[in-house]
mmCIF file of C-alpha atoms in Angstrom:
data_model
loop_
_atom_site.group_PDB
_atom_site.id
_atom_site.type_symbol
_atom_site.label_atom_id
_atom_site.label_comp_id
_atom_site.label_asym_id
_atom_site.label_seq_id
_atom_site.Cartn_x
_atom_site.Cartn_y
_atom_site.Cartn_z
ATOM 1 C CA MET A 1 -61.814 21.407 -24.675
ATOM 2 C CA LYS A 2 -62.699 21.467 -21.003
ATOM 3 C CA PRO A 3 -61.588 17.865 -20.278
ATOM 4 C CA VAL A 4 -58.299 18.519 -22.066
ATOM 5 C CA PHE A 5 -57.750 21.689 -20.051
ATOM 6 C CA LEU A 6 -58.509 19.866 -16.815
ATOM 7 C CA ARG A 7 -56.135 17.036 -17.649
ATOM 8 C CA ALA A 8 -53.367 19.505 -18.513
ATOM 9 C CA SER A 9 -53.959 21.458 -15.318
ATOM 10 C CA LEU A 10 -53.919 18.275 -13.283
ATOM 11 C CA ALA A 11 -50.642 17.200 -14.886
ATOM 12 C CA ILE A 12 -49.082 20.573 -14.093
ATOM 13 C CA LEU A 13 -50.234 20.333 -10.492
ATOM 14 C CA ILE A 14 -48.809 16.818 -10.151
ATOM 15 C CA ILE A 15 -45.446 17.855 -11.595
ATOM 16 C CA ALA A 16 -45.328 20.962 -9.424
ATOM 17 C CA SER A 17 -46.207 18.925 -6.359
ATOM 18 C CA TYR A 18 -43.504 16.343 -7.144
ATOM 19 C CA ALA A 19 -40.935 19.037 -7.823
ATOM 20 C CA ALA A 20 -41.763 20.717 -4.520
ATOM 21 C CA SER A 21 -41.386 17.438 -2.650
ATOM 22 C CA ALA A 22 -38.082 16.890 -4.428
ATOM 23 C CA ALA A 23 -36.662 20.299 -3.545
ATOM 24 C CA THR A 24 -32.948 20.338 -2.834
ATOM 25 C CA PRO A 25 -32.471 19.151 0.769
ATOM 26 C CA LYS A 26 -30.518 21.277 3.198
ATOM 27 C CA TRP A 27 -27.848 18.632 3.826
ATOM 28 C CA TYR A 28 -27.055 18.516 0.116
ATOM 29 C CA GLU A 29 -26.542 22.265 -0.040
ATOM 30 C CA TYR A 30 -23.911 21.919 2.680
ATOM 31 C CA TYR A 31 -22.369 18.871 1.007
ATOM 32 C CA ARG A 32 -22.287 20.427 -2.454
ATOM 33 C CA LEU A 33 -20.767 23.636 -1.109
ATOM 34 C CA SER A 34 -18.112 21.677 0.792
ATOM 35 C CA LYS A 35 -16.836 20.318 -2.530
ATOM 36 C CA THR A 36 -16.181 23.864 -3.695
ATOM 37 C CA TYR A 37 -14.067 24.601 -0.639
ATOM 38 C CA VAL A 38 -12.224 21.295 -0.980
ATOM 39 C CA GLU A 39 -11.230 22.267 -4.516
ATOM 40 C CA ALA A 40 -10.049 25.624 -3.159
ATOM 41 C CA GLN A 41 -8.140 23.764 -0.401
ATOM 42 C CA GLN A 42 -9.973 25.741 2.276
ATOM 43 C CA TRP A 43 -10.109 22.720 4.520
ATOM 44 C CA ASP A 44 -11.472 24.332 7.694
ATOM 45 C CA VAL A 45 -14.525 25.695 5.887
ATOM 46 C CA ALA A 46 -15.049 22.381 4.076
ATOM 47 C CA ILE A 47 -14.915 20.508 7.394
ATOM 48 C CA GLU A 48 -17.488 22.824 8.962
ATOM 49 C CA LEU A 49 -19.859 22.336 6.019
ATOM 50 C CA LEU A 50 -19.420 18.560 6.047
ATOM 51 C CA LYS A 51 -20.257 18.432 9.745
ATOM 52 C CA LYS A 52 -23.401 20.458 9.088
ATOM 53 C CA ALA A 53 -24.348 18.025 6.325
ATOM 54 C CA ILE A 54 -23.881 15.086 8.707
ATOM 55 C CA ALA A 55 -26.040 16.812 11.323
ATOM 56 C CA GLU A 56 -28.854 16.963 8.755
ATOM 57 C CA ARG A 57 -28.228 13.493 7.292
ATOM 58 C CA PRO A 58 -25.945 11.195 9.338
ATOM 59 C CA GLN A 59 -25.965 8.163 7.022
ATOM 60 C CA SER A 60 -23.828 7.859 3.908
ATOM 61 C CA SER A 61 -25.439 6.686 0.688
ATOM 62 C CA ARG A 62 -24.320 5.305 -2.645
ATOM 63 C CA LYS A 63 -27.284 6.937 -4.392
ATOM 64 C CA VAL A 64 -29.698 9.449 -2.917
ATOM 65 C CA ARG A 65 -32.212 11.810 -4.520
ATOM 66 C CA VAL A 66 -31.350 15.498 -4.121
ATOM 67 C CA GLY A 67 -33.915 17.083 -6.414
ATOM 68 C CA PHE A 68 -36.276 16.534 -9.304
ATOM 69 C CA LEU A 69 -34.650 13.724 -11.319
ATOM 70 C CA ARG A 70 -31.326 14.450 -9.586
ATOM 71 C CA TRP A 71 -29.271 11.884 -7.677
ATOM 72 C CA THR A 72 -25.855 11.829 -6.041
ATOM 73 C CA SER A 73 -23.552 9.719 -3.905
ATOM 74 C CA TYR A 74 -22.987 10.899 -0.328
ATOM 75 C CA TYR A 75 -19.786 9.970 1.532
ATOM 76 C CA PRO A 76 -19.285 12.723 4.138
ATOM 77 C CA TYR A 77 -17.173 10.685 6.583
ATOM 78 C CA LEU A 78 -14.629 9.800 3.913
ATOM 79 C CA ASP A 79 -14.526 13.430 2.776
ATOM 80 C CA LEU A 80 -14.013 14.574 6.371
ATOM 81 C CA GLY A 81 -11.188 12.090 6.802
ATOM 82 C CA MET A 82 -9.457 13.342 3.670
ATOM 83 C CA ALA A 83 -9.909 16.978 4.728
ATOM 84 C CA TYR A 84 -8.373 16.345 8.151
ATOM 85 C CA LEU A 85 -5.555 14.425 6.460
ATOM 86 C CA ALA A 86 -4.812 17.486 4.327
ATOM 87 C CA LEU A 87 -4.502 19.516 7.540
ATOM 88 C CA GLY A 88 -2.133 16.962 9.063
ATOM 89 C CA LYS A 89 -4.633 16.046 11.795
ATOM 90 C CA PHE A 90 -4.097 12.311 11.573
ATOM 91 C CA ASP A 91 -6.133 11.198 14.601
ATOM 92 C CA GLU A 92 -9.252 12.945 13.308
ATOM 93 C CA ALA A 93 -8.609 11.642 9.799
ATOM 94 C CA GLN A 94 -8.254 8.095 11.139
ATOM 95 C CA SER A 95 -11.470 8.424 13.133
ATOM 96 C CA TYR A 96 -13.634 9.567 10.222
ATOM 97 C CA CYS A 97 -12.145 7.149 7.675
ATOM 98 C CA SER A 98 -12.668 4.304 10.147
ATOM 99 C CA GLN A 99 -16.273 5.423 10.586
ATOM 100 C CA ALA A 100 -16.721 5.348 6.815
ATOM 101 C CA GLN A 101 -15.266 1.842 6.843
ATOM 102 C CA SER A 102 -17.571 0.615 9.620
ATOM 103 C CA GLU A 103 -20.648 1.944 7.814
ATOM 104 C CA GLY A 104 -19.979 -0.428 4.936
ATOM 105 C CA ILE A 105 -21.462 1.988 2.395
ATOM 106 C CA THR A 106 -18.497 3.980 1.106
ATOM 107 C CA PRO A 107 -16.539 2.016 -1.572
ATOM 108 C CA LEU A 108 -13.955 -0.082 0.269
ATOM 109 C CA GLU A 109 -11.135 0.757 -2.142
ATOM 110 C CA ARG A 110 -11.540 4.477 -1.467
ATOM 111 C CA VAL A 111 -11.639 3.927 2.293
ATOM 112 C CA ASN A 112 -8.512 1.757 2.184
ATOM 113 C CA ASP A 113 -6.686 4.369 0.110
ATOM 114 C CA CYS A 114 -7.595 6.957 2.740
ATOM 115 C CA LEU A 115 -6.269 4.772 5.573
ATOM 116 C CA VAL A 116 -3.069 4.015 3.662
ATOM 117 C CA GLN A 117 -2.451 7.717 3.069
ATOM 118 C CA ILE A 118 -3.016 8.425 6.760
ATOM 119 C CA ASP A 119 -0.499 5.754 7.778
ATOM 120 C CA SER A 120 2.055 6.992 5.277
ATOM 121 C CA SER A 121 1.681 10.684 6.115
ATOM 122 C CA SER A 122 1.589 10.288 9.892
ATOM 123 C CA LEU A 123 4.612 8.001 9.990
ATOM 124 C CA LYS A 124 6.604 10.217 7.650
ATOM 125 C CA SER A 125 5.741 13.224 9.812
ATOM 126 C CA GLU A 126 6.903 11.339 12.891
ATOM 127 C CA HIS A 127 10.087 10.315 11.119
ATOM 128 C CA VAL A 128 10.891 13.868 10.069
ATOM 129 C CA ARG A 129 10.532 14.971 13.691
ATOM 130 C CA SER A 130 12.654 12.174 15.149
ATOM 131 C CA LEU A 131 15.260 11.464 12.470
ATOM 132 C CA SER A 132 15.939 14.583 10.482
ATOM 133 C CA PRO A 133 17.785 14.625 8.211
ATOM 134 C CA TYR A 134 17.661 11.046 6.931
ATOM 135 C CA PRO A 135 20.867 9.074 7.241
ATOM 136 C CA PRO A 136 22.454 9.805 3.844
ATOM 137 C CA GLU A 137 23.572 6.203 3.341
ATOM 138 C CA ILE A 138 20.061 4.802 3.793
ATOM 139 C CA PRO A 139 17.389 5.973 1.340
ATOM 140 C CA GLU A 140 13.697 5.539 1.998
ATOM 141 C CA PHE A 141 11.894 2.488 0.707
ATOM 142 C CA PRO A 142 8.512 3.440 -0.852
ATOM 143 C CA TRP A 143 5.970 3.676 1.968
ATOM 144 C CA PRO A 144 3.380 2.321 2.068
ATOM 145 C CA PRO A 145 4.941 -0.419 -0.030
ATOM 146 C CA PRO A 146 3.479 -1.006 -3.500
ATOM 147 C CA LYS A 147 1.106 -3.896 -3.991
ATOM 148 C CA ALA A 148 3.034 -7.174 -3.921
ATOM 149 C CA SER A 149 2.432 -10.489 -5.654
ATOM 150 C CA ALA A 150 2.454 -12.375 -2.348
ATOM 151 C CA GLN A 151 3.365 -11.836 1.279
ATOM 152 C CA ALA A 152 4.219 -13.834 4.383
ATOM 153 C CA THR A 153 4.990 -13.051 8.008
ATOM 154 C CA VAL A 154 8.264 -14.500 9.271
ATOM 155 C CA PRO A 155 7.759 -15.866 12.823
ATOM 156 C CA THR A 156 9.660 -13.948 15.486
ATOM 157 C CA ASN A 157 11.157 -17.154 16.890
ATOM 158 C CA LEU A 158 13.098 -17.570 13.625
ATOM 159 C CA LEU A 159 14.667 -14.129 14.039
ATOM 160 C CA VAL A 160 15.553 -13.658 17.719
ATOM 161 C CA ARG A 161 17.158 -15.643 20.498
ATOM 162 C CA SER A 162 14.702 -16.418 23.251
ATOM 163 C CA GLY A 163 15.254 -14.585 26.519
ATOM 164 C CA ARG A 164 17.879 -12.208 25.162
ATOM 165 C CA PRO A 165 17.557 -8.515 24.302
ATOM 166 C CA THR A 166 17.550 -8.153 20.528
ATOM 167 C CA LEU A 167 18.506 -5.168 18.408
ATOM 168 C CA LEU A 168 17.506 -4.511 14.811
ATOM 169 C CA LYS A 169 21.080 -5.227 13.721
ATOM 170 C CA ASP A 170 20.715 -8.730 15.226
ATOM 171 C CA VAL A 171 17.590 -9.358 13.168
ATOM 172 C CA ALA A 172 19.339 -8.008 10.082
ATOM 173 C CA LYS A 173 22.256 -10.399 10.693
ATOM 174 C CA ARG A 174 19.874 -13.349 11.076
ATOM 175 C CA LEU A 175 18.144 -12.461 7.804
ATOM 176 C CA GLU A 176 21.484 -12.038 6.028
ATOM 177 C CA ASP A 177 22.680 -15.430 7.263
ATOM 178 C CA GLY A 178 19.414 -17.086 6.261
ATOM 179 C CA LEU A 179 19.640 -15.540 2.805
ATOM 180 C CA LEU A 180 23.267 -16.587 2.462
ATOM 181 C CA TYR A 181 22.292 -20.170 3.309
ATOM 182 C CA ALA A 182 19.785 -20.023 0.438
ATOM 183 C CA GLY A 183 22.354 -18.601 -1.983
ATOM 184 C CA TYR A 184 21.495 -14.891 -1.817
ATOM 185 C CA GLU A 185 24.815 -13.082 -1.543
ATOM 186 C CA GLU A 186 23.805 -9.576 -2.664
ATOM 187 C CA ASN A 187 21.215 -7.595 -0.712
ATOM 188 C CA SER A 188 20.436 -3.935 -0.055
ATOM 189 C CA TYR A 189 19.122 -1.993 2.943
ATOM 190 C CA PHE A 190 16.541 0.795 2.929
ATOM 191 C CA TYR A 191 14.857 2.860 5.604
ATOM 192 C CA ILE A 192 11.188 2.334 6.520
ATOM 193 C CA PRO A 193 9.300 3.842 9.491
ATOM 194 C CA ARG A 194 10.614 2.360 12.755
ATOM 195 C CA GLY A 195 12.718 -0.240 11.011
ATOM 196 C CA PHE A 196 14.371 -1.274 7.774
ATOM 197 C CA ALA A 197 13.777 -3.062 4.479
ATOM 198 C CA LEU A 198 16.152 -5.743 3.197
ATOM 199 C CA VAL A 199 15.887 -6.345 -0.548
ATOM 200 C CA THR A 200 17.218 -9.398 -2.386
ATOM 201 C CA ARG A 201 18.745 -9.534 -5.818
ATOM 202 C CA VAL A 202 16.303 -10.430 -8.582
ATOM 203 C CA GLU A 203 16.388 -14.140 -9.404
ATOM 204 C CA GLN A 204 14.835 -16.595 -11.823
ATOM 205 C CA PHE A 205 12.748 -19.459 -10.435
ATOM 206 C CA TYR A 206 10.698 -22.457 -11.522
ATOM 207 C CA PRO A 207 6.874 -22.311 -11.670
ATOM 208 C CA ASP A 208 6.670 -24.218 -8.360
ATOM 209 C CA GLY A 209 8.741 -21.565 -6.587
ATOM 210 C CA ARG A 210 12.122 -23.343 -6.503
ATOM 211 C CA SER A 211 15.095 -21.167 -7.360
ATOM 212 C CA LYS A 212 16.890 -22.082 -10.569
ATOM 213 C CA GLU A 213 20.342 -23.576 -10.279
ATOM 214 C CA GLY A 214 23.710 -22.041 -11.021
ATOM 215 C CA ALA A 215 24.084 -19.332 -13.621
ATOM 216 C CA LYS A 216 20.455 -19.687 -14.721
ATOM 217 C CA ARG A 217 19.346 -18.317 -11.357
ATOM 218 C CA TRP A 218 21.095 -14.965 -11.711
ATOM 219 C CA ALA A 219 20.606 -13.574 -15.221
ATOM 220 C CA ASP A 220 23.669 -11.751 -16.570
ATOM 221 C CA THR A 221 21.477 -9.062 -18.130
ATOM 222 C CA LEU A 222 20.009 -8.051 -14.784
ATOM 223 C CA PRO A 223 21.638 -5.254 -12.775
ATOM 224 C CA PRO A 224 23.481 -5.990 -9.518
ATOM 225 C CA GLN A 225 21.529 -5.206 -6.365
ATOM 226 C CA THR A 226 23.462 -2.059 -5.493
ATOM 227 C CA SER A 227 20.289 -0.137 -6.249
ATOM 228 C CA PHE A 228 16.627 -0.944 -5.868
ATOM 229 C CA SER A 229 15.093 -0.053 -9.203
ATOM 230 C CA LEU A 230 12.151 -1.938 -10.619
ATOM 231 C CA ALA A 231 12.438 0.298 -13.655
ATOM 232 C CA SER A 232 15.892 -1.066 -14.437
ATOM 233 C CA TYR A 233 14.754 -4.592 -13.595
ATOM 234 C CA LEU A 234 11.879 -4.359 -16.045
ATOM 235 C CA LYS A 235 14.153 -2.929 -18.710
ATOM 236 C CA ALA A 236 16.643 -5.753 -18.206
ATOM 237 C CA LEU A 237 13.943 -8.401 -18.093
ATOM 238 C CA PHE A 238 12.737 -7.186 -21.480
ATOM 239 C CA THR A 239 15.884 -8.759 -22.942
ATOM 240 C CA ALA A 240 15.982 -11.725 -20.572
ATOM 241 C CA GLU A 241 14.993 -15.241 -21.511
ATOM 242 C CA LYS A 242 11.501 -16.592 -20.961
ATOM 243 C CA GLY A 243 10.760 -17.435 -17.356
ATOM 244 C CA TYR A 244 9.663 -16.334 -13.893
ATOM 245 C CA TYR A 245 11.545 -13.739 -11.851
ATOM 246 C CA ARG A 246 11.129 -12.378 -8.334
ATOM 247 C CA ILE A 247 12.420 -9.852 -5.839
ATOM 248 C CA ILE A 248 11.847 -10.449 -2.115
ATOM 249 C CA VAL A 249 11.618 -7.520 0.289
ATOM 250 C CA PHE A 250 11.808 -8.126 4.051
ATOM 251 C CA LEU A 251 10.169 -5.343 6.072
ATOM 252 C CA VAL A 252 11.158 -5.227 9.754
ATOM 253 C CA THR A 253 9.087 -2.631 11.596
ATOM 254 C CA SER A 254 6.868 -2.041 14.621
ATOM 255 C CA VAL A 255 4.085 -0.405 12.602
ATOM 256 C CA PRO A 256 1.362 -2.203 10.627
ATOM 257 C CA VAL A 257 2.326 -2.989 7.043
ATOM 258 C CA ARG A 258 -0.506 -2.009 4.741
ATOM 259 C CA GLN A 259 0.228 -2.229 1.024
ATOM 260 C CA SER A 260 -0.972 0.496 -1.285
ATOM 261 C CA SER A 261 -3.554 -0.395 -3.919
ATOM 262 C CA GLN A 262 -1.297 0.839 -6.697
ATOM 263 C CA GLU A 263 0.188 -1.909 -8.842
ATOM 264 C CA ILE A 264 3.697 -1.718 -10.199
ATOM 265 C CA SER A 265 4.209 -0.395 -13.716
ATOM 266 C CA ARG A 266 7.137 1.145 -15.542
ATOM 267 C CA ASP A 267 6.099 4.625 -14.387
ATOM 268 C CA ASP A 268 5.694 3.480 -10.791
ATOM 269 C CA ALA A 269 9.076 1.812 -10.880
ATOM 270 C CA ASN A 270 10.814 5.037 -11.913
ATOM 271 C CA ALA A 271 10.374 6.206 -8.312
ATOM 272 C CA TRP A 272 12.420 3.240 -7.051
ATOM 273 C CA LEU A 273 15.783 4.506 -8.280
ATOM 274 C CA ASN A 274 17.463 5.177 -4.932
ATOM 275 C CA ARG A 275 20.645 3.368 -4.130
ATOM 276 C CA GLY A 276 20.566 0.890 -1.275
ATOM 277 C CA ALA A 277 23.224 0.340 1.380
ATOM 278 C CA ASN A 278 25.231 -2.841 1.853
ATOM 279 C CA MET A 279 24.868 -2.670 5.636
ATOM 280 C CA LEU A 280 22.552 -1.336 8.307
ATOM 281 C CA PRO A 281 23.854 1.901 9.889
ATOM 282 C CA PRO A 282 24.127 2.179 13.701
ATOM 283 C CA SER A 283 21.361 4.803 13.780
ATOM 284 C CA ILE A 284 18.905 2.039 12.863
ATOM 285 C CA GLY A 285 20.743 -1.125 13.905
ATOM 286 C CA SER A 286 21.045 0.000 17.531
ATOM 287 C CA LEU A 287 17.268 0.285 17.943
ATOM 288 C CA GLN A 288 15.525 -2.309 20.105
ATOM 289 C CA PHE A 289 13.562 -5.111 18.434
ATOM 290 C CA SER A 290 10.415 -4.822 20.567
ATOM 291 C CA LYS A 291 7.411 -7.076 21.058
ATOM 292 C CA ASP A 292 5.595 -4.877 18.536
ATOM 293 C CA HIS A 293 8.094 -5.555 15.752
ATOM 294 C CA THR A 294 7.278 -7.979 12.960
ATOM 295 C CA CYS A 295 8.993 -9.140 9.804
ATOM 296 C CA VAL A 296 6.865 -9.237 6.665
ATOM 297 C CA ALA A 297 8.220 -10.626 3.393
ATOM 298 C CA LEU A 298 6.785 -9.118 0.214
ATOM 299 C CA VAL A 299 7.339 -10.988 -3.043
ATOM 300 C CA TYR A 300 7.304 -9.079 -6.345
ATOM 301 C CA GLU A 301 6.941 -11.566 -9.191
ATOM 302 C CA PHE A 302 7.357 -11.022 -12.927
ATOM 303 C CA GLU A 303 6.828 -13.276 -15.915
ATOM 304 C CA GLN A 304 8.822 -12.874 -19.119
ATOM 305 C CA MET A 305 6.883 -14.522 -21.947
ATOM 306 C CA SER A 306 9.594 -13.973 -24.560
ATOM 307 C CA ARG A 307 12.267 -11.482 -25.525
ATOM 308 C CA ASP A 308 9.699 -9.708 -27.690
ATOM 309 C CA HIS A 309 7.226 -9.047 -24.870
ATOM 310 C CA GLU A 310 7.126 -6.698 -21.919
ATOM 311 C CA PRO A 311 7.722 -8.481 -18.593
ATOM 312 C CA ALA A 312 4.413 -8.736 -16.747
ATOM 313 C CA PHE A 313 4.030 -8.030 -13.048
ATOM 314 C CA LYS A 314 1.936 -10.849 -11.555
ATOM 315 C CA SER A 315 -0.556 -10.079 -8.822
ATOM 316 C CA PRO A 316 -1.599 -12.172 -7.119
ATOM 317 C CA SER A 317 1.041 -14.848 -7.447
ATOM 318 C CA LEU A 318 -0.082 -18.423 -7.963
ATOM 319 C CA ILE A 319 2.301 -19.312 -5.125
ATOM 320 C CA LEU A 320 1.645 -18.258 -1.534
ATOM 321 C CA GLY A 321 4.199 -16.012 0.127
ATOM 322 C CA ARG A 322 5.354 -18.648 2.599
ATOM 323 C CA MET A 323 5.782 -21.141 -0.242
ATOM 324 C CA HIS A 324 8.079 -18.677 -2.020
ATOM 325 C CA LEU A 325 10.236 -18.549 1.122
ATOM 326 C CA GLN A 326 10.195 -22.318 1.568
ATOM 327 C CA GLN A 327 10.914 -23.209 -2.048
ATOM 328 C CA SER A 328 13.758 -20.690 -2.196
ATOM 329 C CA ARG A 329 15.202 -22.350 0.969
ATOM 330 C CA ILE A 330 15.192 -19.067 2.887
ATOM 331 C CA TRP A 331 12.761 -20.531 5.416
ATOM 332 C CA GLU A 332 14.962 -23.604 5.831
ATOM 333 C CA GLY A 333 17.991 -21.413 6.447
ATOM 334 C CA LEU A 334 16.210 -19.394 9.131
ATOM 335 C CA GLU A 335 14.955 -22.562 10.834
ATOM 336 C CA ARG A 336 18.474 -24.035 10.953
ATOM 337 C CA LEU A 337 19.856 -20.830 12.451
ATOM 338 C CA ALA A 338 17.060 -20.744 15.050
ATOM 339 C CA ARG A 339 17.860 -24.309 16.145
ATOM 340 C CA GLN A 340 21.521 -23.398 16.543
ATOM 341 C CA GLY A 341 20.513 -20.598 18.922
#
């Protein structure tokens, strides 16, 4: 009996020793408690606790032991960024989310979502301060823009005349003329931070990116582009003939364009029901096109397999963004206009 008793005692001592060494660390107590205050939306307290956790353990971790047979993930910089974002302190939020990004430990998708939310919230806050209320004739385009099938940057030299002051209305006119050259006669304008969005009518195209000819290009079942509604597009495409369809959105702005990670679905598209304007209002058109402005084209592509199937949003597209612009002849139109001066 004695050997058995000794072995049992030794096992108990080993377990007790291991459990003691695996006692809940102080940083985890702070981190765990911060989650409670985040849920209660008591951001200041949560921030204080997260900073205490970082002081005890500065490095994030995908998996770290916090007790006897207990493990957790530890992303305090991301959590701090989100807490500051909730308080509207965008500089601090940007700093901590960027730190989480530079560490390379926190999941990249979560970090990118944080940065996108910061961009969206800070720009909208700035817009409310500087342009309130919104011009009633120009609704907001979703910002940040939903994930596109493809994108391309339109060179500035195709949009402005060298050596001359350029306004946003001049860039809008150049885009309109380039689109008209390529056969796009119906477009809509929307507001985006520090600029505008120009949206084309939905069209049918060949697999290589070329626009279809004549009546086949513009399906009769699709709604006119007096409103920007992917929901109505998808509904119409459900009854359209088999083929490829696209919408091109030109974003002219002086802020970075970062797409959201959210893909387009029927539910997402329900938020895109605002009516667009047929012209750019003076409140936006009179703004200077600065050296910081860019023009980014986002292509939203759909494939209709048959009348009995839901139209599928394609991401990524098999065609590069610039190829979409070239094959649709938009690029050619802009180049011709640039040569004319």
